[in-house]
mmCIF file of C-alpha atoms and ligand atoms in Angstrom:
data_model
loop_
_atom_site.group_PDB
_atom_site.id
_atom_site.type_symbol
_atom_site.label_atom_id
_atom_site.label_comp_id
_atom_site.label_asym_id
_atom_site.label_seq_id
_atom_site.Cartn_x
_atom_site.Cartn_y
_atom_site.Cartn_z
ATOM 1 C CA MET T 1 20.369 15.068 33.847
ATOM 2 C CA SER T 2 17.061 16.739 33.398
ATOM 3 C CA THR T 3 15.262 17.888 36.750
ATOM 4 C CA HIS T 4 11.999 17.891 35.058
ATOM 5 C CA LYS T 5 9.612 14.522 35.297
ATOM 6 C CA PRO T 6 10.423 12.263 32.242
ATOM 7 C CA ILE T 7 7.683 11.921 29.425
ATOM 8 C CA ARG T 8 6.732 8.338 29.701
ATOM 9 C CA THR T 9 3.433 7.969 28.216
ATOM 10 C CA VAL T 10 1.705 9.161 24.781
ATOM 11 C CA VAL T 11 -1.997 9.487 23.979
ATOM 12 C CA PHE T 12 -3.085 8.674 20.556
ATOM 13 C CA PRO T 13 -6.620 10.045 19.923
ATOM 14 C CA VAL T 14 -7.838 7.907 17.260
ATOM 15 C CA ALA T 15 -11.594 8.293 17.699
ATOM 16 C CA GLY T 16 -12.359 10.732 15.325
ATOM 17 C CA LEU T 17 -14.910 10.180 12.370
ATOM 18 C CA GLY T 18 -12.522 11.032 9.489
ATOM 19 C CA THR T 19 -15.311 12.650 7.640
ATOM 20 C CA ARG T 20 -12.861 14.448 5.275
ATOM 21 C CA PHE T 21 -11.442 10.721 3.883
ATOM 22 C CA LEU T 22 -15.015 9.444 3.074
ATOM 23 C CA PRO T 23 -15.703 6.986 1.525
ATOM 24 C CA ALA T 24 -12.461 5.367 2.322
ATOM 25 C CA THR T 25 -12.969 5.725 6.281
ATOM 26 C CA LYS T 26 -16.553 4.331 6.122
ATOM 27 C CA MET T 27 -15.029 0.921 7.477
ATOM 28 C CA VAL T 28 -11.484 1.483 7.642
ATOM 29 C CA PRO T 29 -10.363 3.623 10.645
ATOM 30 C CA LYS T 30 -8.391 6.597 8.914
ATOM 31 C CA GLU T 31 -5.363 5.825 11.147
ATOM 32 C CA LEU T 32 -4.968 2.764 9.278
ATOM 33 C CA LEU T 33 -4.570 4.210 5.885
ATOM 34 C CA PRO T 34 -1.157 3.272 4.388
ATOM 35 C CA VAL T 35 1.639 5.864 3.454
ATOM 36 C CA VAL T 36 3.670 3.907 1.102
ATOM 37 C CA ASP T 37 3.202 0.368 2.859
ATOM 38 C CA LYS T 38 2.783 1.238 6.275
ATOM 39 C CA PRO T 39 -0.460 2.879 8.387
ATOM 40 C CA LEU T 40 -0.479 6.214 9.712
ATOM 41 C CA ILE T 41 -0.796 4.899 13.418
ATOM 42 C CA GLN T 42 2.316 2.723 12.974
ATOM 43 C CA TYR T 43 4.348 5.923 12.109
ATOM 44 C CA ALA T 44 3.174 7.627 15.107
ATOM 45 C CA VAL T 45 4.201 4.607 17.526
ATOM 46 C CA GLU T 46 7.494 4.172 16.032
ATOM 47 C CA GLU T 47 7.867 8.325 16.669
ATOM 48 C CA ALA T 48 6.928 7.671 20.073
ATOM 49 C CA LEU T 49 9.365 4.619 20.688
ATOM 50 C CA GLU T 50 12.009 7.194 19.121
ATOM 51 C CA ALA T 51 11.122 9.621 21.754
ATOM 52 C CA GLY T 52 11.982 7.090 24.842
ATOM 53 C CA ILE T 53 8.016 6.805 25.452
ATOM 54 C CA ASP T 54 7.115 3.282 27.114
ATOM 55 C CA ARG T 55 3.185 3.895 27.763
ATOM 56 C CA PHE T 56 0.717 3.929 24.581
ATOM 57 C CA ILE T 57 -2.632 4.873 25.217
ATOM 58 C CA PHE T 58 -5.303 4.768 22.574
ATOM 59 C CA ILE T 59 -8.292 6.658 22.296
ATOM 60 C CA THR T 60 -10.433 4.761 20.222
ATOM 61 C CA GLY T 61 -14.190 4.333 19.081
ATOM 62 C CA ARG T 62 -16.719 2.298 17.578
ATOM 63 C CA GLY T 63 -15.462 0.801 14.361
ATOM 64 C CA LYS T 64 -11.754 1.192 15.326
ATOM 65 C CA GLY T 65 -11.039 -2.401 16.598
ATOM 66 C CA ALA T 66 -8.672 -3.010 13.650
ATOM 67 C CA ILE T 67 -6.005 -0.628 15.171
ATOM 68 C CA GLU T 68 -5.827 -2.760 17.999
ATOM 69 C CA ASP T 69 -5.609 -5.930 15.870
ATOM 70 C CA HIS T 70 -2.633 -4.100 14.126
ATOM 71 C CA PHE T 71 -0.821 -4.240 17.080
ATOM 72 C CA ASP T 72 -1.477 -7.826 18.098
ATOM 73 C CA LYS T 73 0.520 -10.964 16.978
ATOM 74 C CA ALA T 74 -0.912 -12.183 13.560
ATOM 75 C CA PHE T 75 -0.691 -15.931 14.570
ATOM 76 C CA GLU T 76 -1.844 -17.678 11.454
ATOM 77 C CA LEU T 77 -0.086 -15.193 9.102
ATOM 78 C CA GLU T 78 3.183 -15.716 10.825
ATOM 79 C CA VAL T 79 2.855 -19.587 10.760
ATOM 80 C CA THR T 80 2.241 -19.327 6.735
ATOM 81 C CA LEU T 81 4.958 -16.929 6.049
ATOM 82 C CA ASP T 82 7.603 -19.163 8.132
ATOM 83 C CA ALA T 83 6.076 -22.559 6.446
ATOM 84 C CA ARG T 84 6.907 -20.589 3.123
ATOM 85 C CA ASP T 85 10.421 -19.207 4.008
ATOM 86 C CA LYS T 86 8.969 -15.695 3.766
ATOM 87 C CA ASN T 87 11.543 -14.305 6.227
ATOM 88 C CA LYS T 88 11.609 -10.862 4.920
ATOM 89 C CA GLU T 89 7.862 -10.318 5.387
ATOM 90 C CA LEU T 90 8.022 -11.921 8.555
ATOM 91 C CA SER T 91 10.263 -9.595 10.068
ATOM 92 C CA LEU T 92 8.239 -6.579 8.872
ATOM 93 C CA LEU T 93 5.259 -7.976 11.006
ATOM 94 C CA ASN T 94 6.951 -7.395 14.303
ATOM 95 C CA LYS T 95 9.131 -4.573 13.599
ATOM 96 C CA SER T 96 8.978 -1.733 16.057
ATOM 97 C CA MET T 97 6.033 -3.013 18.130
ATOM 98 C CA PRO T 98 5.755 -1.957 21.837
ATOM 99 C CA GLN T 99 6.377 -4.508 24.133
ATOM 100 C CA PRO T 100 3.470 -6.843 25.844
ATOM 101 C CA GLY T 101 1.773 -4.788 28.436
ATOM 102 C CA GLN T 102 2.789 -1.166 27.196
ATOM 103 C CA MET T 103 -0.536 -0.726 25.180
ATOM 104 C CA MET T 104 -3.910 0.462 26.246
ATOM 105 C CA PHE T 105 -6.897 1.107 24.585
ATOM 106 C CA VAL T 106 -9.681 3.166 25.933
ATOM 107 C CA ARG T 107 -13.136 3.995 24.270
ATOM 108 C CA GLN T 108 -14.127 7.669 23.896
ATOM 109 C CA GLN T 109 -18.181 6.715 23.561
ATOM 110 C CA GLU T 110 -19.244 9.573 21.689
ATOM 111 C CA PRO T 111 -16.801 11.947 19.507
ATOM 112 C CA LEU T 112 -16.939 14.935 21.733
ATOM 113 C CA GLY T 113 -13.881 16.482 20.203
ATOM 114 C CA LEU T 114 -10.113 16.203 20.795
ATOM 115 C CA GLY T 115 -9.902 17.652 24.150
ATOM 116 C CA HIS T 116 -12.517 15.147 25.421
ATOM 117 C CA ALA T 117 -10.747 12.362 23.650
ATOM 118 C CA VAL T 118 -7.316 13.564 25.570
ATOM 119 C CA TRP T 119 -9.328 13.631 28.841
ATOM 120 C CA CYS T 120 -10.416 10.155 28.498
ATOM 121 C CA ALA T 121 -6.901 9.165 29.382
ATOM 122 C CA HIS T 122 -6.781 10.808 32.548
ATOM 123 C CA LYS T 123 -7.128 7.712 34.822
ATOM 124 C CA ILE T 124 -4.233 5.992 33.269
ATOM 125 C CA VAL T 125 -2.033 8.998 32.835
ATOM 126 C CA GLY T 126 -2.332 9.881 36.438
ATOM 127 C CA ASP T 127 -0.412 12.726 37.610
ATOM 128 C CA GLU T 128 2.594 13.052 35.309
ATOM 129 C CA PRO T 129 3.213 14.936 32.271
ATOM 130 C CA PHE T 130 2.467 13.086 29.108
ATOM 131 C CA ALA T 131 2.498 13.500 25.097
ATOM 132 C CA VAL T 132 -0.285 13.771 22.575
ATOM 133 C CA VAL T 133 0.283 12.501 18.963
ATOM 134 C CA LEU T 134 -2.347 13.020 16.246
ATOM 135 C CA PRO T 135 -1.396 10.483 13.818
ATOM 136 C CA ASP T 136 -2.748 12.120 10.785
ATOM 137 C CA ASP T 137 -0.196 14.977 11.075
ATOM 138 C CA MET T 138 3.084 13.473 9.855
ATOM 139 C CA VAL T 139 6.617 14.920 9.865
ATOM 140 C CA LEU T 140 9.112 13.717 7.851
ATOM 141 C CA GLY T 141 12.714 14.751 8.943
ATOM 142 C CA GLU T 142 15.999 13.453 10.077
ATOM 143 C CA LYS T 143 14.885 13.212 13.953
ATOM 144 C CA GLY T 144 11.192 12.553 14.860
ATOM 145 C CA CYS T 145 9.134 15.403 15.850
ATOM 146 C CA LEU T 146 8.452 14.074 19.248
ATOM 147 C CA ALA T 147 11.993 13.218 20.030
ATOM 148 C CA GLN T 148 13.083 16.493 19.176
ATOM 149 C CA MET T 149 9.991 18.113 21.635
ATOM 150 C CA VAL T 150 11.169 15.825 24.301
ATOM 151 C CA GLN T 151 14.521 17.044 23.936
ATOM 152 C CA ALA T 152 13.371 20.458 24.177
ATOM 153 C CA TYR T 153 11.173 19.552 27.173
ATOM 154 C CA ASN T 154 14.175 18.225 29.039
ATOM 155 C CA GLU T 155 15.593 21.697 29.367
ATOM 156 C CA THR T 156 12.548 23.867 29.505
ATOM 157 C CA GLY T 157 9.717 21.736 31.327
ATOM 158 C CA GLY T 158 6.252 23.154 31.169
ATOM 159 C CA ASN T 159 4.022 22.613 28.126
ATOM 160 C CA LEU T 160 4.943 22.398 24.577
ATOM 161 C CA VAL T 161 3.271 22.571 21.427
ATOM 162 C CA ALA T 162 4.492 22.029 18.021
ATOM 163 C CA VAL T 163 3.964 24.776 15.634
ATOM 164 C CA GLU T 164 4.379 26.011 12.142
ATOM 165 C CA GLU T 165 3.374 28.983 9.925
ATOM 166 C CA VAL T 166 0.412 28.186 7.791
ATOM 167 C CA PRO T 167 -0.983 30.316 5.073
ATOM 168 C CA HIS T 168 -3.298 33.358 6.878
ATOM 169 C CA GLU T 169 -6.287 32.143 5.179
ATOM 170 C CA HIS T 170 -6.081 28.642 6.827
ATOM 171 C CA THR T 171 -6.052 29.744 10.573
ATOM 172 C CA ASN T 172 -9.615 28.661 10.831
ATOM 173 C CA ARG T 173 -8.275 24.961 10.658
ATOM 174 C CA TYR T 174 -6.153 24.953 13.917
ATOM 175 C CA GLY T 175 -5.444 26.246 17.121
ATOM 176 C CA VAL T 176 -3.473 29.515 16.554
ATOM 177 C CA LEU T 177 -0.885 31.237 19.019
ATOM 178 C CA ASN T 178 -0.718 34.856 20.240
ATOM 179 C CA PRO T 179 3.027 34.339 20.373
ATOM 180 C CA GLY T 180 5.391 36.206 23.023
ATOM 181 C CA GLU T 181 9.238 36.601 22.286
ATOM 182 C CA THR T 182 11.195 33.533 20.663
ATOM 183 C CA LYS T 183 14.228 31.990 21.605
ATOM 184 C CA GLY T 184 15.593 29.631 19.027
ATOM 185 C CA ALA T 185 12.937 26.836 18.399
ATOM 186 C CA LEU T 186 10.877 28.083 21.308
ATOM 187 C CA THR T 187 8.001 30.921 21.298
ATOM 188 C CA ARG T 188 6.527 31.814 24.465
ATOM 189 C CA ILE T 189 2.476 31.390 24.154
ATOM 190 C CA LYS T 190 0.550 34.551 25.421
ATOM 191 C CA GLY T 191 -2.659 33.442 24.075
ATOM 192 C CA LEU T 192 -4.258 30.686 21.919
ATOM 193 C CA VAL T 193 -7.695 30.457 19.935
ATOM 194 C CA GLU T 194 -9.104 27.445 18.344
ATOM 195 C CA LYS T 195 -9.885 27.793 14.639
ATOM 196 C CA PRO T 196 -10.009 31.904 14.583
ATOM 197 C CA ASP T 197 -11.349 33.336 11.262
ATOM 198 C CA PRO T 198 -8.567 34.864 9.405
ATOM 199 C CA SER T 199 -9.453 38.209 10.094
ATOM 200 C CA LYS T 200 -9.452 37.885 13.916
ATOM 201 C CA ALA T 201 -6.258 35.385 14.270
ATOM 202 C CA PRO T 202 -3.484 36.828 16.441
ATOM 203 C CA SER T 203 -1.148 35.062 14.202
ATOM 204 C CA ASN T 204 -0.501 32.551 11.403
ATOM 205 C CA LEU T 205 1.646 30.113 14.161
ATOM 206 C CA ALA T 206 -0.628 27.147 14.274
ATOM 207 C CA ILE T 207 -0.637 24.000 16.294
ATOM 208 C CA ILE T 208 0.117 20.665 14.621
ATOM 209 C CA GLY T 209 -0.757 17.442 16.048
ATOM 210 C CA ARG T 210 2.261 17.038 18.760
ATOM 211 C CA TYR T 211 1.981 18.237 22.438
ATOM 212 C CA ILE T 212 3.867 17.840 25.717
ATOM 213 C CA LEU T 213 0.997 18.488 28.558
ATOM 214 C CA GLN T 214 1.196 18.635 32.218
ATOM 215 C CA PRO T 215 -1.567 16.821 33.832
ATOM 216 C CA GLU T 216 -3.273 19.914 35.120
ATOM 217 C CA VAL T 217 -4.845 20.199 31.761
ATOM 218 C CA PHE T 218 -7.321 17.640 32.634
ATOM 219 C CA ALA T 219 -9.266 19.787 35.396
ATOM 220 C CA PRO T 220 -10.374 22.414 32.721
ATOM 221 C CA LEU T 221 -11.209 19.251 30.623
ATOM 222 C CA THR T 222 -13.364 17.823 33.389
ATOM 223 C CA GLU T 223 -15.538 20.767 33.235
ATOM 224 C CA GLY T 224 -16.502 19.748 29.352
ATOM 225 C CA LYS T 225 -17.236 23.209 28.206
ATOM 226 C CA ARG T 226 -17.794 23.144 24.425
ATOM 227 C CA GLY T 227 -15.879 25.402 22.264
ATOM 228 C CA SER T 228 -15.343 25.799 18.194
ATOM 229 C CA GLY T 229 -17.771 23.238 16.587
ATOM 230 C CA ASN T 230 -19.558 22.490 19.682
ATOM 231 C CA GLU T 231 -16.456 20.401 20.381
ATOM 232 C CA ILE T 232 -14.366 20.101 23.768
ATOM 233 C CA GLN T 233 -11.281 21.365 22.671
ATOM 234 C CA LEU T 234 -7.871 20.920 23.876
ATOM 235 C CA THR T 235 -6.715 24.455 22.986
ATOM 236 C CA ASP T 236 -9.413 25.888 25.036
ATOM 237 C CA ALA T 237 -8.324 23.902 28.205
ATOM 238 C CA MET T 238 -4.675 25.019 27.555
ATOM 239 C CA ALA T 239 -5.570 28.467 27.187
ATOM 240 C CA THR T 240 -6.892 28.384 30.720
ATOM 241 C CA LEU T 241 -3.516 27.481 32.235
ATOM 242 C CA LEU T 242 -1.673 30.411 30.481
ATOM 243 C CA GLY T 243 -0.109 32.187 33.289
ATOM 244 C CA THR T 244 -0.156 29.386 35.704
ATOM 245 C CA GLN T 245 2.424 27.165 33.957
ATOM 246 C CA PRO T 246 5.125 27.769 31.345
ATOM 247 C CA PHE T 247 3.603 27.365 27.595
ATOM 248 C CA HIS T 248 5.753 27.451 24.371
ATOM 249 C CA GLY T 249 5.269 26.857 20.833
ATOM 250 C CA PHE T 250 8.020 24.592 19.582
ATOM 251 C CA SER T 251 9.178 25.163 15.770
ATOM 252 C CA PHE T 252 10.344 21.549 14.856
ATOM 253 C CA GLU T 253 12.542 20.543 11.972
ATOM 254 C CA GLY T 254 10.895 18.543 9.232
ATOM 255 C CA LYS T 255 8.153 18.637 6.564
ATOM 256 C CA ARG T 256 4.551 18.422 8.005
ATOM 257 C CA PHE T 257 1.800 16.507 6.051
ATOM 258 C CA ASP T 258 -1.968 16.870 6.842
ATOM 259 C CA CYS T 259 -2.956 12.951 6.071
ATOM 260 C CA GLY T 260 -6.351 14.044 7.357
ATOM 261 C CA ASP T 261 -7.050 15.717 4.092
ATOM 262 C CA LYS T 262 -6.861 13.982 0.699
ATOM 263 C CA ILE T 263 -4.391 16.192 -1.226
ATOM 264 C CA GLY T 264 -2.041 16.246 1.948
ATOM 265 C CA PHE T 265 -2.133 12.282 2.204
ATOM 266 C CA LEU T 266 -1.440 11.798 -1.657
ATOM 267 C CA GLU T 267 1.601 14.434 -0.984
ATOM 268 C CA ALA T 268 2.844 12.453 2.037
ATOM 269 C CA ASN T 269 2.517 9.240 0.000
ATOM 270 C CA ILE T 270 5.046 10.659 -2.648
ATOM 271 C CA ALA T 271 7.210 12.274 0.081
ATOM 272 C CA TYR T 272 7.716 9.173 2.122
ATOM 273 C CA GLY T 273 8.259 7.121 -0.991
ATOM 274 C CA MET T 274 10.766 9.481 -2.703
ATOM 275 C CA ALA T 275 12.375 9.021 0.751
ATOM 276 C CA ARG T 276 12.887 5.365 0.464
ATOM 277 C CA GLU T 277 15.723 3.967 -1.768
ATOM 278 C CA ASP T 278 13.540 0.900 -2.840
ATOM 279 C CA ILE T 279 10.587 3.027 -3.744
ATOM 280 C CA ARG T 280 12.279 6.053 -5.276
ATOM 281 C CA PRO T 281 13.629 4.907 -8.656
ATOM 282 C CA GLY T 282 10.010 3.346 -9.558
ATOM 283 C CA LEU T 283 7.967 6.389 -8.093
ATOM 284 C CA THR T 284 10.397 8.892 -10.082
ATOM 285 C CA GLU T 285 9.495 7.105 -13.152
ATOM 286 C CA ILE T 286 5.907 7.227 -12.646
ATOM 287 C CA LEU T 287 6.018 10.856 -11.491
ATOM 288 C CA ALA T 288 7.674 11.946 -14.807
ATOM 289 C CA LYS T 289 4.630 10.555 -16.629
ATOM 290 C CA TYR T 290 2.540 12.876 -15.119
HETATM 291 P P1 LIG O 301 -10.026 15.522 13.361
HETATM 292 O O1 LIG O 301 -10.208 17.432 13.244
HETATM 293 O O2 LIG O 301 -8.764 15.397 12.141
HETATM 294 O O3 LIG O 301 -11.211 15.126 13.038
HETATM 295 O O4 LIG O 301 -9.339 15.377 14.610
HETATM 296 P P2 LIG O 301 -11.544 13.719 12.305
HETATM 297 O O5 LIG O 301 -12.936 12.988 12.981
HETATM 298 O O6 LIG O 301 -10.155 12.444 12.672
HETATM 299 O O7 LIG O 301 -11.528 13.903 10.838
HETATM 300 P P3 LIG O 301 -12.516 14.962 10.028
HETATM 301 O O8 LIG O 301 -12.251 16.027 10.163
HETATM 302 O O9 LIG O 301 -13.951 14.286 10.441
HETATM 303 O O10 LIG O 301 -11.875 14.344 8.486
HETATM 304 C C1 LIG O 301 -8.032 15.567 15.033
HETATM 305 C C2 LIG O 301 -7.628 14.139 15.962
HETATM 306 O O11 LIG O 301 -8.482 13.954 16.781
HETATM 307 C C3 LIG O 301 -9.210 12.839 17.154
HETATM 308 C C4 LIG O 301 -9.268 12.604 15.702
HETATM 309 O O12 LIG O 301 -9.178 10.837 15.667
HETATM 310 C C5 LIG O 301 -7.801 12.778 14.938
HETATM 311 O O13 LIG O 301 -6.847 12.146 15.658
HETATM 312 N N1 LIG O 301 -10.636 13.112 17.736
HETATM 313 C C6 LIG O 301 -11.373 14.215 17.181
HETATM 314 C C7 LIG O 301 -11.185 12.129 18.663
HETATM 315 O O14 LIG O 301 -10.287 10.975 19.102
HETATM 316 N N2 LIG O 301 -12.179 12.367 19.274
HETATM 317 C C8 LIG O 301 -12.975 13.330 18.666
HETATM 318 O O15 LIG O 301 -14.185 13.646 19.404
HETATM 319 C C9 LIG O 301 -12.405 14.329 17.832
#
């Protein structure tokens, strides 16, 4: 039995503009783009459910209302499918949905950065540790990335960020670790820098979109200091807490796809398609043509 406070809450920051995916994201939220046949945000919710989470906070913005609708009951559709005996399709609609009362939607009125988006959840999260999942980072593996992290957190407590090695020339796209010693999957964090130039990056260990955080992170976020890109950065807020709380990078098992990027998104569609028995034969045939 873990002595650490359990992780009950996840925050999904989904208020970003998705400019790298224009024109697709002009009217459709990036988080509703499907990988094979499921929107990114539904994979994220399923990953959180697998990790034992039962409170789901979505930080949304203008034009993101369809995300809320996706997790609602589609009454007309269900009645029509039922009348036509389309039971398979019907069962897909309500599979792995959170229970009524478990989902909360908060508006981030201005896209001031990931740190600000997370801060928008502080009144609901309260004085508890919580998880953050960025739905455009997908991790394909046997066990969900967040479930792996919750398991590690139950042993170590403190703060955990999912990390992976990225090509050195890409450090300016990520929060990057100044790493201390590594024990198994955990690397102690000595320093954190947001989007460092490759010439100044302390390592190539980059944070990907999964975090387990203590509520103390809200205090530096409340100050609203701007960082890289003139945005309020979560990495900067975490950096101010180093030394006052345990912080570890967690090397997860699985393959990560950056679905906020067109090529990463296309690769994810292929990888997730190939992992599905119903899709693999047809997809293999098509891929051979190219
Ligand atoms: P990104 O850096 O991927 O930004 O944000 P983006 O706006 O989604 O996409 P691009 O770069 O313009 O193409 C990382 C995560 O933080 C959220 C995004 O929704 C995404 O999940 N975010 C970012 C917010 O919720 N609010 C913000 O102000 C900024």
